[in-house]
Amino acid sequence: MRVHLGEDVPDTDVRAALKTGDLGFLHSFTTGSAVDGPGIRLVAWTTACMFRCQYCHNPDTWTLRNGIPVTLDQAIGEVQKYANGLIAMHGGFTLSGGEPLMQDRFATRLFAAVKRMGVHTAIETNGFYADRVTDDELRDIDLVILDMKALTPDQHQRVTGLRNEEVIKFCGRLAMLKRPMWLRYVLVPGLTDDPDEMAAVADFGASLGVVERAEILPFHQMGRYKWERLGIEYKLAQTNSPTNEGIEKAISIFRSAGLDAA
Ligand code: SF4
């Protein structure tokens, strides 16, 4: 768990960083990921998030200053080190979080630089701040992996603390621009396993016409210790992971909507 790593950065520098993107706050880099987009990925994990998902397994990424301050040039240099290998392995670079678009200037400038290297780019996002990104900037992102928490606004609020009109709007925009998407859905018994809600998410995803695959992510308790160490109330302490049967049922709902789900 990482906390307070950017604590010494003065407020004025943080504000300037958010405005220009010259500086970003990153939790870490991971090399060799096979689950954050096509092929083998280099993943940069940003800090800061506006949601408070009950099932979040990285609550230490909620706070911007928990991340390490990294200049844009340093981040570009880090990707450059792996660029040839990523291209050779048909992989790429993924920006995840936290929520990467909390640092939208840093994210968009980093994506533009990575695209110029000829490396495939992907973002893992909750979509809430997507209106901060122009259509041109979106074209530097080859794949949007959207974590859909719910379709109905009340359920979205229950899961994340915020409503989802902006997320829905973003999905419509991706469809209009014909930008490729993957859709992710975290399956939590008693919280997100209502078949009607899942069917609504799946039907909505299918209606967009740009969702290449849907991934059901079974809830797990691996992030529990972080909630405890951060002293945040963790409502899912008694919640089990979904059963294989529950996972298969969820996958079949997404498949019934016409999505390539796993
Ligand atoms: S959007 Fe992601 S990082 Fe933010 S609270 Fe939800 S699960 Fe955690």
PDB file of C-alpha atoms and ligand atoms in Angstrom:
ATOM      1  CA  MET A   1       0.000   0.000   0.000  1.00  0.00           C
ATOM      2  CA  ARG A   2       1.322   3.458  -0.873  1.00  0.00           C
ATOM      3  CA  VAL A   3       0.334   6.643   0.902  1.00  0.00           C
ATOM      4  CA  HIS A   4       1.584  10.217   1.228  1.00  0.00           C
ATOM      5  CA  LEU A   5       4.290   9.843  -1.441  1.00  0.00           C
ATOM      6  CA  GLY A   6       3.496  13.210  -2.993  1.00  0.00           C
ATOM      7  CA  GLU A   7       2.785  14.941   0.268  1.00  0.00           C
ATOM      8  CA  ASP A   8       5.698  17.365  -0.037  1.00  0.00           C
ATOM      9  CA  VAL A   9       4.539  18.831  -3.352  1.00  0.00           C
ATOM     10  CA  PRO A  10       3.234  22.352  -2.616  1.00  0.00           C
ATOM     11  CA  ASP A  11      -0.423  23.160  -3.386  1.00  0.00           C
ATOM     12  CA  THR A  12       0.560  25.649  -6.090  1.00  0.00           C
ATOM     13  CA  ASP A  13       2.601  22.969  -7.870  1.00  0.00           C
ATOM     14  CA  VAL A  14      -0.289  20.505  -7.635  1.00  0.00           C
ATOM     15  CA  ARG A  15      -2.670  23.046  -9.153  1.00  0.00           C
ATOM     16  CA  ALA A  16      -0.174  23.830 -11.935  1.00  0.00           C
ATOM     17  CA  ALA A  17       0.350  20.118 -12.550  1.00  0.00           C
ATOM     18  CA  LEU A  18      -3.374  19.500 -12.966  1.00  0.00           C
ATOM     19  CA  LYS A  19      -3.699  22.461 -15.307  1.00  0.00           C
ATOM     20  CA  THR A  20      -0.713  21.745 -17.553  1.00  0.00           C
ATOM     21  CA  GLY A  21      -0.032  18.030 -17.208  1.00  0.00           C
ATOM     22  CA  ASP A  22       3.690  18.740 -16.806  1.00  0.00           C
ATOM     23  CA  LEU A  23       3.622  16.649 -13.647  1.00  0.00           C
ATOM     24  CA  GLY A  24       1.547  13.597 -12.780  1.00  0.00           C
ATOM     25  CA  PHE A  25       1.002  11.556  -9.647  1.00  0.00           C
ATOM     26  CA  LEU A  26       1.436   7.829 -10.106  1.00  0.00           C
ATOM     27  CA  HIS A  27       0.912   4.968  -7.709  1.00  0.00           C
ATOM     28  CA  SER A  28       3.268   2.721  -9.722  1.00  0.00           C
ATOM     29  CA  PHE A  29       4.207   1.167 -13.070  1.00  0.00           C
ATOM     30  CA  THR A  30       3.561  -2.527 -13.776  1.00  0.00           C
ATOM     31  CA  THR A  31       5.340  -4.361 -16.578  1.00  0.00           C
ATOM     32  CA  GLY A  32       4.134  -7.525 -18.252  1.00  0.00           C
ATOM     33  CA  SER A  33       0.413  -7.273 -17.503  1.00  0.00           C
ATOM     34  CA  ALA A  34      -1.742  -9.563 -19.630  1.00  0.00           C
ATOM     35  CA  VAL A  35      -5.112  -8.351 -18.324  1.00  0.00           C
ATOM     36  CA  ASP A  36      -5.155  -4.609 -18.994  1.00  0.00           C
ATOM     37  CA  GLY A  37      -5.748  -4.570 -22.727  1.00  0.00           C
ATOM     38  CA  PRO A  38      -4.620  -6.620 -25.725  1.00  0.00           C
ATOM     39  CA  GLY A  39      -1.225  -8.367 -25.600  1.00  0.00           C
ATOM     40  CA  ILE A  40       1.412  -7.657 -22.972  1.00  0.00           C
ATOM     41  CA  ARG A  41       1.018  -4.238 -21.369  1.00  0.00           C
ATOM     42  CA  LEU A  42       3.013  -1.668 -19.508  1.00  0.00           C
ATOM     43  CA  VAL A  43       0.549  -0.142 -17.040  1.00  0.00           C
ATOM     44  CA  ALA A  44       0.870   3.175 -15.216  1.00  0.00           C
ATOM     45  CA  TRP A  45      -1.452   3.513 -12.217  1.00  0.00           C
ATOM     46  CA  THR A  46      -2.546   7.045 -11.447  1.00  0.00           C
ATOM     47  CA  THR A  47      -3.767   8.334  -8.108  1.00  0.00           C
ATOM     48  CA  ALA A  48      -7.010  10.243  -7.386  1.00  0.00           C
ATOM     49  CA  CYS A  49     -10.561   9.086  -7.964  1.00  0.00           C
ATOM     50  CA  MET A  50     -13.934  10.788  -7.584  1.00  0.00           C
ATOM     51  CA  PHE A  51     -15.833   7.534  -6.978  1.00  0.00           C
ATOM     52  CA  ARG A  52     -15.940   5.614  -3.734  1.00  0.00           C
ATOM     53  CA  CYS A  53     -16.877   2.171  -5.003  1.00  0.00           C
ATOM     54  CA  GLN A  54     -17.837  -0.125  -2.169  1.00  0.00           C
ATOM     55  CA  TYR A  55     -15.735  -2.874  -3.744  1.00  0.00           C
ATOM     56  CA  CYS A  56     -12.658  -0.803  -4.605  1.00  0.00           C
ATOM     57  CA  HIS A  57      -9.534  -2.856  -3.980  1.00  0.00           C
ATOM     58  CA  ASN A  58      -7.199   0.138  -4.230  1.00  0.00           C
ATOM     59  CA  PRO A  59      -8.571   2.822  -1.896  1.00  0.00           C
ATOM     60  CA  ASP A  60      -4.995   4.042  -1.448  1.00  0.00           C
ATOM     61  CA  THR A  61      -5.269   5.411  -5.012  1.00  0.00           C
ATOM     62  CA  TRP A  62      -8.202   7.699  -4.115  1.00  0.00           C
ATOM     63  CA  THR A  63      -5.949  10.524  -2.958  1.00  0.00           C
ATOM     64  CA  LEU A  64      -3.779  12.355  -5.491  1.00  0.00           C
ATOM     65  CA  ARG A  65      -0.926  12.967  -3.108  1.00  0.00           C
ATOM     66  CA  ASN A  66      -0.628   9.288  -2.234  1.00  0.00           C
ATOM     67  CA  GLY A  67       1.067   8.995  -5.631  1.00  0.00           C
ATOM     68  CA  ILE A  68       4.694   9.627  -6.562  1.00  0.00           C
ATOM     69  CA  PRO A  69       5.182  12.910  -8.440  1.00  0.00           C
ATOM     70  CA  VAL A  70       6.499  12.058 -11.917  1.00  0.00           C
ATOM     71  CA  THR A  71       7.229  14.607 -14.632  1.00  0.00           C
ATOM     72  CA  LEU A  72       5.589  14.056 -17.991  1.00  0.00           C
ATOM     73  CA  ASP A  73       9.053  13.608 -19.526  1.00  0.00           C
ATOM     74  CA  GLN A  74       9.928  10.937 -16.964  1.00  0.00           C
ATOM     75  CA  ALA A  75       6.700   9.079 -17.706  1.00  0.00           C
ATOM     76  CA  ILE A  76       7.301   9.309 -21.455  1.00  0.00           C
ATOM     77  CA  GLY A  77      10.865   8.060 -20.903  1.00  0.00           C
ATOM     78  CA  GLU A  78       9.574   5.084 -18.931  1.00  0.00           C
ATOM     79  CA  VAL A  79       7.260   4.039 -21.769  1.00  0.00           C
ATOM     80  CA  GLN A  80      10.010   4.656 -24.334  1.00  0.00           C
ATOM     81  CA  LYS A  81      12.234   2.098 -22.570  1.00  0.00           C
ATOM     82  CA  TYR A  82       9.706  -0.629 -23.342  1.00  0.00           C
ATOM     83  CA  ALA A  83       8.277   0.667 -26.636  1.00  0.00           C
ATOM     84  CA  ASN A  84      10.020  -1.735 -29.007  1.00  0.00           C
ATOM     85  CA  GLY A  85       9.189  -4.755 -26.873  1.00  0.00           C
ATOM     86  CA  LEU A  86       5.548  -3.723 -26.504  1.00  0.00           C
ATOM     87  CA  ILE A  87       5.210  -3.320 -30.262  1.00  0.00           C
ATOM     88  CA  ALA A  88       6.917  -6.672 -30.912  1.00  0.00           C
ATOM     89  CA  MET A  89       4.570  -8.422 -28.451  1.00  0.00           C
ATOM     90  CA  HIS A  90       1.465  -6.778 -29.959  1.00  0.00           C
ATOM     91  CA  GLY A  91       0.861  -5.220 -26.591  1.00  0.00           C
ATOM     92  CA  GLY A  92       0.903  -1.623 -25.522  1.00  0.00           C
ATOM     93  CA  PHE A  93       0.601   0.951 -22.817  1.00  0.00           C
ATOM     94  CA  THR A  94      -2.374   1.252 -20.455  1.00  0.00           C
ATOM     95  CA  LEU A  95      -3.136   4.118 -18.122  1.00  0.00           C
ATOM     96  CA  SER A  96      -5.213   2.996 -15.172  1.00  0.00           C
ATOM     97  CA  GLY A  97      -5.919   4.151 -11.656  1.00  0.00           C
ATOM     98  CA  GLY A  98      -7.491   5.475  -9.507  1.00  0.00           C
ATOM     99  CA  GLU A  99      -9.190   7.395 -12.257  1.00  0.00           C
ATOM    100  CA  PRO A 100      -6.723   8.601 -14.919  1.00  0.00           C
ATOM    101  CA  LEU A 101      -8.941  11.457 -16.088  1.00  0.00           C
ATOM    102  CA  MET A 102      -8.646  13.136 -12.692  1.00  0.00           C
ATOM    103  CA  GLN A 103      -5.288  14.108 -14.236  1.00  0.00           C
ATOM    104  CA  ASP A 104      -6.641  14.681 -17.724  1.00  0.00           C
ATOM    105  CA  ARG A 105      -3.884  16.965 -19.036  1.00  0.00           C
ATOM    106  CA  PHE A 106      -1.151  14.578 -17.934  1.00  0.00           C
ATOM    107  CA  ALA A 107      -3.095  11.637 -19.372  1.00  0.00           C
ATOM    108  CA  THR A 108      -3.823  13.164 -22.770  1.00  0.00           C
ATOM    109  CA  ARG A 109      -0.293  14.470 -23.256  1.00  0.00           C
ATOM    110  CA  LEU A 110       1.166  11.114 -22.262  1.00  0.00           C
ATOM    111  CA  PHE A 111      -1.148   9.278 -24.668  1.00  0.00           C
ATOM    112  CA  ALA A 112      -0.184  11.642 -27.508  1.00  0.00           C
ATOM    113  CA  ALA A 113       3.518  10.965 -26.887  1.00  0.00           C
ATOM    114  CA  VAL A 114       3.010   7.196 -26.662  1.00  0.00           C
ATOM    115  CA  LYS A 115       1.002   7.176 -29.892  1.00  0.00           C
ATOM    116  CA  ARG A 116       3.902   8.938 -31.616  1.00  0.00           C
ATOM    117  CA  MET A 117       6.098   5.990 -30.579  1.00  0.00           C
ATOM    118  CA  GLY A 118       3.716   3.700 -32.493  1.00  0.00           C
ATOM    119  CA  VAL A 119       2.630   1.942 -29.292  1.00  0.00           C
ATOM    120  CA  HIS A 120      -0.997   0.825 -28.786  1.00  0.00           C
ATOM    121  CA  THR A 121      -2.709   2.875 -26.061  1.00  0.00           C
ATOM    122  CA  ALA A 122      -5.534   2.006 -23.679  1.00  0.00           C
ATOM    123  CA  ILE A 123      -7.214   3.689 -20.740  1.00  0.00           C
ATOM    124  CA  GLU A 124      -9.045   2.028 -17.867  1.00  0.00           C
ATOM    125  CA  THR A 125     -11.579   4.606 -16.778  1.00  0.00           C
ATOM    126  CA  ASN A 126     -14.895   5.031 -15.037  1.00  0.00           C
ATOM    127  CA  GLY A 127     -15.834   7.605 -17.684  1.00  0.00           C
ATOM    128  CA  PHE A 128     -17.062  10.268 -15.280  1.00  0.00           C
ATOM    129  CA  TYR A 129     -14.681  13.044 -16.388  1.00  0.00           C
ATOM    130  CA  ALA A 130     -14.531  12.142 -20.072  1.00  0.00           C
ATOM    131  CA  ASP A 131     -15.871  15.527 -21.120  1.00  0.00           C
ATOM    132  CA  ARG A 132     -12.431  16.849 -20.189  1.00  0.00           C
ATOM    133  CA  VAL A 133     -11.044  15.034 -23.236  1.00  0.00           C
ATOM    134  CA  THR A 134     -11.620  16.374 -26.754  1.00  0.00           C
ATOM    135  CA  ASP A 135     -12.554  14.156 -29.684  1.00  0.00           C
ATOM    136  CA  ASP A 136      -9.064  14.678 -31.122  1.00  0.00           C
ATOM    137  CA  GLU A 137      -7.472  13.644 -27.847  1.00  0.00           C
ATOM    138  CA  LEU A 138      -9.688  10.573 -27.746  1.00  0.00           C
ATOM    139  CA  ARG A 139      -8.180   9.485 -31.059  1.00  0.00           C
ATOM    140  CA  ASP A 140      -4.842   9.032 -29.274  1.00  0.00           C
ATOM    141  CA  ILE A 141      -6.506   6.325 -27.163  1.00  0.00           C
ATOM    142  CA  ASP A 142      -6.834   3.111 -29.169  1.00  0.00           C
ATOM    143  CA  LEU A 143      -9.015   1.344 -26.617  1.00  0.00           C
ATOM    144  CA  VAL A 144     -11.284   2.559 -23.832  1.00  0.00           C
ATOM    145  CA  ILE A 145     -11.777  -0.035 -21.107  1.00  0.00           C
ATOM    146  CA  LEU A 146     -14.816   1.282 -19.306  1.00  0.00           C
ATOM    147  CA  ASP A 147     -15.578   0.072 -15.797  1.00  0.00           C
ATOM    148  CA  MET A 148     -19.376   0.193 -15.778  1.00  0.00           C
ATOM    149  CA  LYS A 149     -20.628   0.104 -12.235  1.00  0.00           C
ATOM    150  CA  ALA A 150     -24.363   0.144 -13.012  1.00  0.00           C
ATOM    151  CA  LEU A 151     -26.810   1.506 -15.552  1.00  0.00           C
ATOM    152  CA  THR A 152     -29.584   2.848 -13.360  1.00  0.00           C
ATOM    153  CA  PRO A 153     -28.488   6.074 -11.655  1.00  0.00           C
ATOM    154  CA  ASP A 154     -29.742   5.043  -8.206  1.00  0.00           C
ATOM    155  CA  GLN A 155     -27.821   1.792  -8.298  1.00  0.00           C
ATOM    156  CA  HIS A 156     -24.759   3.670  -9.566  1.00  0.00           C
ATOM    157  CA  GLN A 157     -25.025   6.040  -6.645  1.00  0.00           C
ATOM    158  CA  ARG A 158     -25.383   3.139  -4.250  1.00  0.00           C
ATOM    159  CA  VAL A 159     -22.248   1.445  -5.586  1.00  0.00           C
ATOM    160  CA  THR A 160     -20.010   4.490  -6.155  1.00  0.00           C
ATOM    161  CA  GLY A 161     -21.508   7.435  -4.279  1.00  0.00           C
ATOM    162  CA  LEU A 162     -22.191   9.354  -7.530  1.00  0.00           C
ATOM    163  CA  ARG A 163     -24.718   9.223 -10.352  1.00  0.00           C
ATOM    164  CA  ASN A 164     -23.766   8.166 -13.867  1.00  0.00           C
ATOM    165  CA  GLU A 165     -25.320  10.535 -16.393  1.00  0.00           C
ATOM    166  CA  GLU A 166     -21.826  11.621 -17.487  1.00  0.00           C
ATOM    167  CA  VAL A 167     -20.734   8.026 -17.946  1.00  0.00           C
ATOM    168  CA  ILE A 168     -23.738   7.267 -20.137  1.00  0.00           C
ATOM    169  CA  LYS A 169     -23.053  10.386 -22.173  1.00  0.00           C
ATOM    170  CA  PHE A 170     -19.454   9.304 -22.677  1.00  0.00           C
ATOM    171  CA  CYS A 171     -20.537   5.874 -23.917  1.00  0.00           C
ATOM    172  CA  GLY A 172     -22.799   7.545 -26.476  1.00  0.00           C
ATOM    173  CA  ARG A 173     -19.908   9.694 -27.606  1.00  0.00           C
ATOM    174  CA  LEU A 174     -17.632   6.687 -28.039  1.00  0.00           C
ATOM    175  CA  ALA A 175     -20.336   5.009 -30.093  1.00  0.00           C
ATOM    176  CA  MET A 176     -20.756   8.079 -32.275  1.00  0.00           C
ATOM    177  CA  LEU A 177     -16.993   8.346 -32.817  1.00  0.00           C
ATOM    178  CA  LYS A 178     -16.781   4.577 -33.344  1.00  0.00           C
ATOM    179  CA  ARG A 179     -14.032   4.218 -30.761  1.00  0.00           C
ATOM    180  CA  PRO A 180     -13.359   0.624 -29.642  1.00  0.00           C
ATOM    181  CA  MET A 181     -14.420  -0.241 -26.121  1.00  0.00           C
ATOM    182  CA  TRP A 182     -14.157  -3.065 -23.656  1.00  0.00           C
ATOM    183  CA  LEU A 183     -16.717  -3.111 -20.920  1.00  0.00           C
ATOM    184  CA  ARG A 184     -15.975  -4.309 -17.410  1.00  0.00           C
ATOM    185  CA  TYR A 185     -18.424  -5.190 -14.686  1.00  0.00           C
ATOM    186  CA  VAL A 186     -17.496  -6.155 -11.138  1.00  0.00           C
ATOM    187  CA  LEU A 187     -19.761  -8.883  -9.797  1.00  0.00           C
ATOM    188  CA  VAL A 188     -20.425  -8.525  -6.078  1.00  0.00           C
ATOM    189  CA  PRO A 189     -22.963 -10.814  -4.398  1.00  0.00           C
ATOM    190  CA  GLY A 190     -25.760  -8.772  -2.881  1.00  0.00           C
ATOM    191  CA  LEU A 191     -24.568  -5.512  -4.463  1.00  0.00           C
ATOM    192  CA  THR A 192     -24.215  -5.848  -8.247  1.00  0.00           C
ATOM    193  CA  ASP A 193     -25.676  -9.290  -8.984  1.00  0.00           C
ATOM    194  CA  ASP A 194     -29.255  -8.255  -9.692  1.00  0.00           C
ATOM    195  CA  PRO A 195     -30.068  -9.977 -13.018  1.00  0.00           C
ATOM    196  CA  ASP A 196     -32.222  -7.063 -14.247  1.00  0.00           C
ATOM    197  CA  GLU A 197     -29.475  -4.544 -13.587  1.00  0.00           C
ATOM    198  CA  MET A 198     -26.894  -6.749 -15.285  1.00  0.00           C
ATOM    199  CA  ALA A 199     -29.208  -7.225 -18.267  1.00  0.00           C
ATOM    200  CA  ALA A 200     -29.697  -3.459 -18.467  1.00  0.00           C
ATOM    201  CA  VAL A 201     -25.914  -2.878 -18.471  1.00  0.00           C
ATOM    202  CA  ALA A 202     -25.409  -5.623 -21.044  1.00  0.00           C
ATOM    203  CA  ASP A 203     -28.196  -4.399 -23.354  1.00  0.00           C
ATOM    204  CA  PHE A 204     -26.908  -0.871 -23.131  1.00  0.00           C
ATOM    205  CA  GLY A 205     -23.358  -2.029 -23.915  1.00  0.00           C
ATOM    206  CA  ALA A 206     -24.534  -4.052 -26.885  1.00  0.00           C
ATOM    207  CA  SER A 207     -26.593  -1.137 -28.205  1.00  0.00           C
ATOM    208  CA  LEU A 208     -23.434   0.976 -28.543  1.00  0.00           C
ATOM    209  CA  GLY A 209     -22.082  -1.187 -31.350  1.00  0.00           C
ATOM    210  CA  VAL A 210     -18.445  -0.577 -30.362  1.00  0.00           C
ATOM    211  CA  VAL A 211     -17.996  -2.934 -27.400  1.00  0.00           C
ATOM    212  CA  GLU A 212     -15.500  -5.577 -28.532  1.00  0.00           C
ATOM    213  CA  ARG A 213     -15.672  -7.595 -25.331  1.00  0.00           C
ATOM    214  CA  ALA A 214     -17.219  -7.629 -21.899  1.00  0.00           C
ATOM    215  CA  GLU A 215     -15.374  -8.860 -18.845  1.00  0.00           C
ATOM    216  CA  ILE A 216     -17.044  -9.971 -15.632  1.00  0.00           C
ATOM    217  CA  LEU A 217     -14.659  -9.395 -12.739  1.00  0.00           C
ATOM    218  CA  PRO A 218     -15.511 -11.445  -9.658  1.00  0.00           C
ATOM    219  CA  PHE A 219     -15.306  -9.496  -6.405  1.00  0.00           C
ATOM    220  CA  HIS A 220     -12.491 -10.516  -4.074  1.00  0.00           C
ATOM    221  CA  GLN A 221     -11.275  -9.467  -0.652  1.00  0.00           C
ATOM    222  CA  MET A 222      -7.650  -8.745  -1.613  1.00  0.00           C
ATOM    223  CA  GLY A 223      -8.053  -5.028  -0.974  1.00  0.00           C
ATOM    224  CA  ARG A 224      -9.689  -5.444   2.427  1.00  0.00           C
ATOM    225  CA  TYR A 225      -6.525  -4.808   4.446  1.00  0.00           C
ATOM    226  CA  LYS A 226      -6.107  -1.434   2.714  1.00  0.00           C
ATOM    227  CA  TRP A 227      -9.513  -0.241   3.898  1.00  0.00           C
ATOM    228  CA  GLU A 228      -8.659  -1.365   7.397  1.00  0.00           C
ATOM    229  CA  ARG A 229      -5.235   0.283   7.381  1.00  0.00           C
ATOM    230  CA  LEU A 230      -6.660   3.526   5.977  1.00  0.00           C
ATOM    231  CA  GLY A 231      -9.351   3.474   8.654  1.00  0.00           C
ATOM    232  CA  ILE A 232     -12.245   3.663   6.157  1.00  0.00           C
ATOM    233  CA  GLU A 233     -15.514   1.894   6.843  1.00  0.00           C
ATOM    234  CA  TYR A 234     -15.628  -1.204   4.641  1.00  0.00           C
ATOM    235  CA  LYS A 235     -19.193  -2.288   4.023  1.00  0.00           C
ATOM    236  CA  LEU A 236     -18.276  -5.497   2.224  1.00  0.00           C
ATOM    237  CA  ALA A 237     -16.248  -7.074   5.027  1.00  0.00           C
ATOM    238  CA  GLN A 238     -18.711  -9.984   5.255  1.00  0.00           C
ATOM    239  CA  THR A 239     -19.266 -10.367   1.500  1.00  0.00           C
ATOM    240  CA  ASN A 240     -18.006 -13.504  -0.218  1.00  0.00           C
ATOM    241  CA  SER A 241     -16.658 -13.801  -3.739  1.00  0.00           C
ATOM    242  CA  PRO A 242     -19.309 -14.890  -6.239  1.00  0.00           C
ATOM    243  CA  THR A 243     -19.700 -18.620  -6.837  1.00  0.00           C
ATOM    244  CA  ASN A 244     -18.720 -20.149 -10.182  1.00  0.00           C
ATOM    245  CA  GLU A 245     -22.410 -20.558 -10.854  1.00  0.00           C
ATOM    246  CA  GLY A 246     -23.008 -16.861 -10.177  1.00  0.00           C
ATOM    247  CA  ILE A 247     -20.166 -15.890 -12.492  1.00  0.00           C
ATOM    248  CA  GLU A 248     -21.455 -18.154 -15.265  1.00  0.00           C
ATOM    249  CA  LYS A 249     -24.928 -16.685 -14.865  1.00  0.00           C
ATOM    250  CA  ALA A 250     -23.565 -13.153 -15.195  1.00  0.00           C
ATOM    251  CA  ILE A 251     -21.537 -14.099 -18.274  1.00  0.00           C
ATOM    252  CA  SER A 252     -24.599 -15.695 -19.856  1.00  0.00           C
ATOM    253  CA  ILE A 253     -26.615 -12.493 -19.288  1.00  0.00           C
ATOM    254  CA  PHE A 254     -23.973 -10.451 -21.105  1.00  0.00           C
ATOM    255  CA  ARG A 255     -23.737 -13.055 -23.879  1.00  0.00           C
ATOM    256  CA  SER A 256     -27.520 -13.078 -24.287  1.00  0.00           C
ATOM    257  CA  ALA A 257     -27.321  -9.377 -25.049  1.00  0.00           C
ATOM    258  CA  GLY A 258     -24.978 -10.238 -27.926  1.00  0.00           C
ATOM    259  CA  LEU A 259     -21.683  -9.306 -26.279  1.00  0.00           C
ATOM    260  CA  ASP A 260     -18.500 -11.331 -26.425  1.00  0.00           C
ATOM    261  CA  ALA A 261     -18.352 -11.907 -22.671  1.00  0.00           C
ATOM    262  CA  ALA A 262     -15.998 -13.847 -20.423  1.00  0.00           C
TER     263      ALA A 262
HETATM  264  S1  SF4 B   1     -13.579   3.902  -9.913  1.00  0.00           S
HETATM  265 FE1  SF4 B   1     -11.980   2.368  -9.572  1.00  0.00          FE
HETATM  266  S2  SF4 B   1     -10.419   3.394  -8.311  1.00  0.00           S
HETATM  267 FE2  SF4 B   1     -12.295   4.650  -8.228  1.00  0.00          FE
HETATM  268  S3  SF4 B   1     -13.323   3.956  -6.375  1.00  0.00           S
HETATM  269 FE3  SF4 B   1     -14.147   2.784  -8.094  1.00  0.00          FE
HETATM  270  S4  SF4 B   1     -12.947   0.889  -8.176  1.00  0.00           S
HETATM  271 FE4  SF4 B   1     -11.805   2.374  -6.908  1.00  0.00          FE
END
